[in-house]
Amino acid sequence: MTWWYVVRASGLVAYAMLTATVIGGLLLSTRVLHRSPPPAWLFDWHRFVGGLAAVGTGLHVAAVWVDDYIDFHVLDLLVPFVSPWRPAALALGIVGFYLLLVIELTSLARRRMPLRWWRRVHYLSLPALVASTVHALMAGEDSDEPAVLLAVGVGTGIAVALATLWFIQLGSG
Ligand code: HEM
């Protein structure tokens, strides 16, 4: 049972860090803050929080596997629709997990790959956030808590608003 609390706590922390890093990345690319805080500081913060999201997700998946409240096998957690337990919710979590893994690994290898390719992969952070949001709302025991719903709503709202601004900028530039 203790591990089930680790599953829930790490899931919520990973999700909060993911939302925060996506918002940080969009603040960097839209430049709406006009150099305050300095872009280098924001970049470091974005990388650090993104790292925490990746570590938190790793802990979340490991805790789901270790926990015996529901008997998951490794393939249940790595291949969508293998497990009969809330298959759509799990599939979205698995997709979010793979997207985050690719984004984190390519960011670590950023200097060793063409910038264009790195950027294209980095755009996957928006689908990763969408997949994780729906996963959390469908799979989570805490998703009907008002505080969780408010935090998800506010975080996702800011991310969507900034993403819209960013696409408008991309279209006009
Ligand atoms: C292989 C990938 C994943 C698996 C197998 C998985 C599995 C699970 C399971 C079984 C639950 C239900 C826990 C409960 O009953 O409360 C859950 C909830 C949750 N997951 Fe995941 N997950 C995965 C990926 C992710 C990712 C990428 C994120 C976000 C970064 C995430 C965030 C959450 C959150 C926020 C909850 C809700 C916690 C709660 O409300 O108690 N998960 N996940």
Short mmCIF file of C-alpha atoms and ligand atoms in Angstrom, two decimals:
data_model
loop_
_atom_site.label_atom_id
_atom_site.label_comp_id
_atom_site.label_asym_id
_atom_site.label_seq_id
_atom_site.Cartn_x
_atom_site.Cartn_y
_atom_site.Cartn_z
CA MET A 1 0.00 0.00 0.00
CA THR A 2 2.91 2.38 0.76
CA TRP A 3 4.07 2.03 -2.85
CA TRP A 4 0.62 2.99 -4.08
CA TYR A 5 1.05 6.31 -2.26
CA VAL A 6 4.47 6.65 -3.97
CA VAL A 7 2.71 5.99 -7.32
CA ARG A 8 0.22 8.76 -6.68
CA ALA A 9 2.63 11.28 -5.16
CA SER A 10 5.33 10.78 -7.82
CA GLY A 11 2.67 10.93 -10.58
CA LEU A 12 1.36 14.25 -9.28
CA VAL A 13 4.87 15.71 -8.78
CA ALA A 14 6.03 14.52 -12.25
CA TYR A 15 2.90 16.01 -13.79
CA ALA A 16 3.37 19.37 -12.01
CA MET A 17 7.06 19.47 -13.10
CA LEU A 18 6.10 18.60 -16.69
CA THR A 19 3.51 21.40 -16.82
CA ALA A 20 6.00 23.84 -15.27
CA THR A 21 8.80 22.94 -17.71
CA VAL A 22 6.48 23.24 -20.73
CA ILE A 23 5.36 26.67 -19.49
CA GLY A 24 9.05 27.62 -18.94
CA GLY A 25 9.95 26.49 -22.47
CA LEU A 26 7.07 28.46 -23.97
CA LEU A 27 8.05 31.56 -21.93
CA LEU A 28 11.56 31.19 -23.38
CA SER A 29 10.45 30.83 -27.00
CA THR A 30 7.69 33.47 -26.92
CA ARG A 31 9.94 35.95 -24.99
CA VAL A 32 6.83 37.43 -23.35
CA LEU A 33 8.80 38.15 -20.14
CA HIS A 34 11.14 40.64 -21.90
CA ARG A 35 14.43 39.41 -20.32
CA SER A 36 13.13 39.40 -16.75
CA PRO A 37 14.17 36.89 -15.46
CA PRO A 38 17.25 36.67 -17.73
CA PRO A 39 16.81 34.03 -20.49
CA ALA A 40 19.93 32.10 -19.29
CA TRP A 41 18.38 31.75 -15.82
CA LEU A 42 15.04 30.68 -17.29
CA PHE A 43 16.83 28.17 -19.54
CA ASP A 44 18.64 26.58 -16.56
CA TRP A 45 15.38 26.46 -14.61
CA HIS A 46 13.57 24.90 -17.60
CA ARG A 47 16.27 22.20 -17.88
CA PHE A 48 16.30 21.49 -14.14
CA VAL A 49 12.51 21.21 -13.84
CA GLY A 50 12.41 19.07 -17.02
CA GLY A 51 14.97 16.74 -15.41
CA LEU A 52 12.78 16.51 -12.28
CA ALA A 53 9.78 15.62 -14.48
CA ALA A 54 11.79 12.79 -16.09
CA VAL A 55 13.07 11.47 -12.72
CA GLY A 56 9.57 11.75 -11.18
CA THR A 57 8.06 9.83 -14.11
CA GLY A 58 10.74 7.12 -13.78
CA LEU A 59 9.91 6.77 -10.06
CA HIS A 60 6.17 6.74 -10.85
CA VAL A 61 6.50 3.87 -13.36
CA ALA A 62 8.92 1.93 -11.10
CA ALA A 63 6.52 2.29 -8.14
CA VAL A 64 3.57 1.08 -10.27
CA TRP A 65 5.62 -2.01 -11.10
CA VAL A 66 6.86 -2.69 -7.52
CA ASP A 67 3.46 -2.11 -5.92
CA ASP A 68 1.30 -5.21 -5.49
CA TYR A 69 -2.08 -3.46 -5.12
CA ILE A 70 -2.58 -4.29 -8.82
CA ASP A 71 -0.41 -7.03 -10.28
CA PHE A 72 1.22 -5.38 -13.32
CA HIS A 73 3.85 -7.16 -15.42
CA VAL A 74 6.64 -5.27 -17.19
CA LEU A 75 4.93 -5.55 -20.59
CA ASP A 76 1.69 -4.15 -19.11
CA LEU A 77 3.62 -0.98 -18.32
CA LEU A 78 5.59 -0.70 -21.55
CA VAL A 79 3.20 -1.82 -24.29
CA PRO A 80 -0.16 -0.04 -24.70
CA PHE A 81 -3.34 -2.13 -24.32
CA VAL A 82 -1.60 -5.24 -22.94
CA SER A 83 -3.04 -4.70 -19.44
CA PRO A 84 -6.82 -5.03 -18.97
CA TRP A 85 -6.65 -2.37 -16.14
CA ARG A 86 -8.02 0.94 -17.53
CA PRO A 87 -6.30 0.22 -20.90
CA ALA A 88 -6.87 3.63 -22.54
CA ALA A 89 -5.66 5.52 -19.45
CA LEU A 90 -2.52 3.36 -19.20
CA ALA A 91 -1.86 3.63 -22.96
CA LEU A 92 -1.82 7.44 -22.72
CA GLY A 93 0.59 7.26 -19.76
CA ILE A 94 2.87 4.94 -21.73
CA VAL A 95 2.82 7.27 -24.75
CA GLY A 96 3.59 10.25 -22.46
CA PHE A 97 6.44 8.28 -20.87
CA TYR A 98 8.07 7.43 -24.25
CA LEU A 99 7.69 10.99 -25.49
CA LEU A 100 9.31 12.35 -22.32
CA LEU A 101 12.13 9.82 -22.61
CA VAL A 102 12.90 10.84 -26.22
CA ILE A 103 12.71 14.56 -25.35
CA GLU A 104 15.05 14.16 -22.35
CA LEU A 105 17.60 11.97 -24.19
CA THR A 106 17.74 14.25 -27.24
CA SER A 107 18.13 17.28 -24.96
CA LEU A 108 21.10 15.63 -23.24
CA ALA A 109 22.60 14.94 -26.71
CA ARG A 110 21.64 18.36 -28.10
CA ARG A 111 25.17 19.40 -29.06
CA ARG A 112 25.70 16.16 -30.98
CA MET A 113 22.68 16.47 -33.31
CA PRO A 114 21.45 19.00 -35.89
CA LEU A 115 19.50 21.79 -34.15
CA ARG A 116 16.61 21.35 -36.61
CA TRP A 117 16.14 17.72 -35.56
CA TRP A 118 16.44 18.51 -31.88
CA ARG A 119 13.80 21.23 -32.23
CA ARG A 120 11.39 18.94 -34.08
CA VAL A 121 11.67 16.32 -31.33
CA HIS A 122 11.28 19.04 -28.69
CA TYR A 123 7.89 20.04 -30.19
CA LEU A 124 6.68 16.63 -28.92
CA SER A 125 6.53 18.14 -25.43
CA LEU A 126 3.06 19.53 -26.18
CA PRO A 127 1.60 16.10 -27.15
CA ALA A 128 3.44 14.66 -24.11
CA LEU A 129 1.65 17.16 -21.85
CA VAL A 130 -1.72 16.41 -23.47
CA ALA A 131 -1.24 12.61 -23.15
CA SER A 132 -0.14 12.95 -19.50
CA THR A 133 -3.04 15.27 -18.62
CA VAL A 134 -5.67 12.88 -20.01
CA HIS A 135 -3.82 9.91 -18.44
CA ALA A 136 -3.77 11.59 -15.02
CA LEU A 137 -7.46 12.53 -15.20
CA MET A 138 -8.49 9.02 -16.35
CA ALA A 139 -6.19 6.89 -14.17
CA GLY A 140 -5.77 8.92 -11.00
CA GLU A 141 -7.62 8.35 -7.73
CA ASP A 142 -7.10 12.01 -6.90
CA SER A 143 -8.39 13.42 -10.17
CA ASP A 144 -11.76 14.40 -8.68
CA GLU A 145 -10.12 16.38 -5.84
CA PRO A 146 -10.95 20.10 -6.36
CA ALA A 147 -7.32 21.17 -5.67
CA VAL A 148 -5.99 18.75 -8.30
CA LEU A 149 -8.60 19.80 -10.86
CA LEU A 150 -7.85 23.50 -10.20
CA ALA A 151 -4.09 22.98 -10.57
CA VAL A 152 -4.53 20.94 -13.79
CA GLY A 153 -6.94 23.56 -15.16
CA VAL A 154 -4.70 26.55 -14.37
CA GLY A 155 -1.47 24.87 -15.55
CA THR A 156 -2.97 23.54 -18.77
CA GLY A 157 -4.73 26.86 -19.42
CA ILE A 158 -1.45 28.82 -19.18
CA ALA A 159 0.34 26.25 -21.38
CA VAL A 160 -2.42 26.40 -24.04
CA ALA A 161 -2.45 30.23 -24.02
CA LEU A 162 1.35 30.42 -24.44
CA ALA A 163 1.36 27.69 -27.09
CA THR A 164 -1.27 29.64 -29.06
CA LEU A 165 0.88 32.80 -28.85
CA TRP A 166 3.90 30.78 -29.99
CA PHE A 167 2.06 29.32 -33.02
CA ILE A 168 0.86 32.81 -33.98
CA GLN A 169 4.50 34.02 -33.79
CA LEU A 170 5.68 31.03 -35.86
CA GLY A 171 2.97 31.78 -38.46
CA SER A 172 3.88 35.47 -38.70
CA GLY A 173 7.66 34.95 -38.74
C1 HEM B 1 4.53 3.88 -18.51
C2 HEM B 1 3.91 5.00 -18.17
C3 HEM B 1 2.92 5.15 -17.03
C4 HEM B 1 2.25 4.20 -16.30
C5 HEM B 1 2.32 2.71 -16.44
C6 HEM B 1 1.43 4.91 -15.33
C7 HEM B 1 0.57 4.31 -14.41
C8 HEM B 1 -0.31 4.98 -13.59
C9 HEM B 1 -1.30 4.36 -12.73
C10 HEM B 1 -1.50 2.88 -12.57
C11 HEM B 1 -1.97 5.36 -12.11
C12 HEM B 1 -3.14 5.22 -11.13
C13 HEM B 1 -2.73 5.60 -9.72
C14 HEM B 1 -3.96 5.83 -8.86
O1 HEM B 1 -4.79 4.94 -8.75
O2 HEM B 1 -4.09 6.92 -8.33
C15 HEM B 1 -1.43 6.60 -12.56
C16 HEM B 1 -1.84 7.84 -12.14
C17 HEM B 1 -1.21 9.03 -12.46
N1 HEM B 1 -0.15 9.18 -13.33
FE1 HEM B 1 0.74 7.72 -14.38
N2 HEM B 1 1.63 6.26 -15.48
C18 HEM B 1 2.53 6.45 -16.51
C19 HEM B 1 3.00 7.65 -16.99
C20 HEM B 1 2.73 8.87 -16.43
C21 HEM B 1 3.29 10.14 -16.86
C22 HEM B 1 4.26 10.33 -18.05
C23 HEM B 1 2.81 11.11 -16.02
C24 HEM B 1 3.08 12.60 -16.00
C25 HEM B 1 4.25 13.13 -16.18
C26 HEM B 1 1.91 10.45 -15.09
C27 HEM B 1 1.21 11.09 -14.10
C28 HEM B 1 0.21 10.52 -13.34
C29 HEM B 1 -0.65 11.25 -12.43
C30 HEM B 1 -0.62 12.75 -12.15
C31 HEM B 1 -1.53 10.31 -11.88
C32 HEM B 1 -2.65 10.60 -10.91
C33 HEM B 1 -2.22 10.37 -9.48
C34 HEM B 1 -3.42 10.40 -8.57
O3 HEM B 1 -4.39 11.08 -8.90
O4 HEM B 1 -3.40 9.78 -7.54
N3 HEM B 1 1.90 9.09 -15.36
N4 HEM B 1 -0.41 6.35 -13.46
#
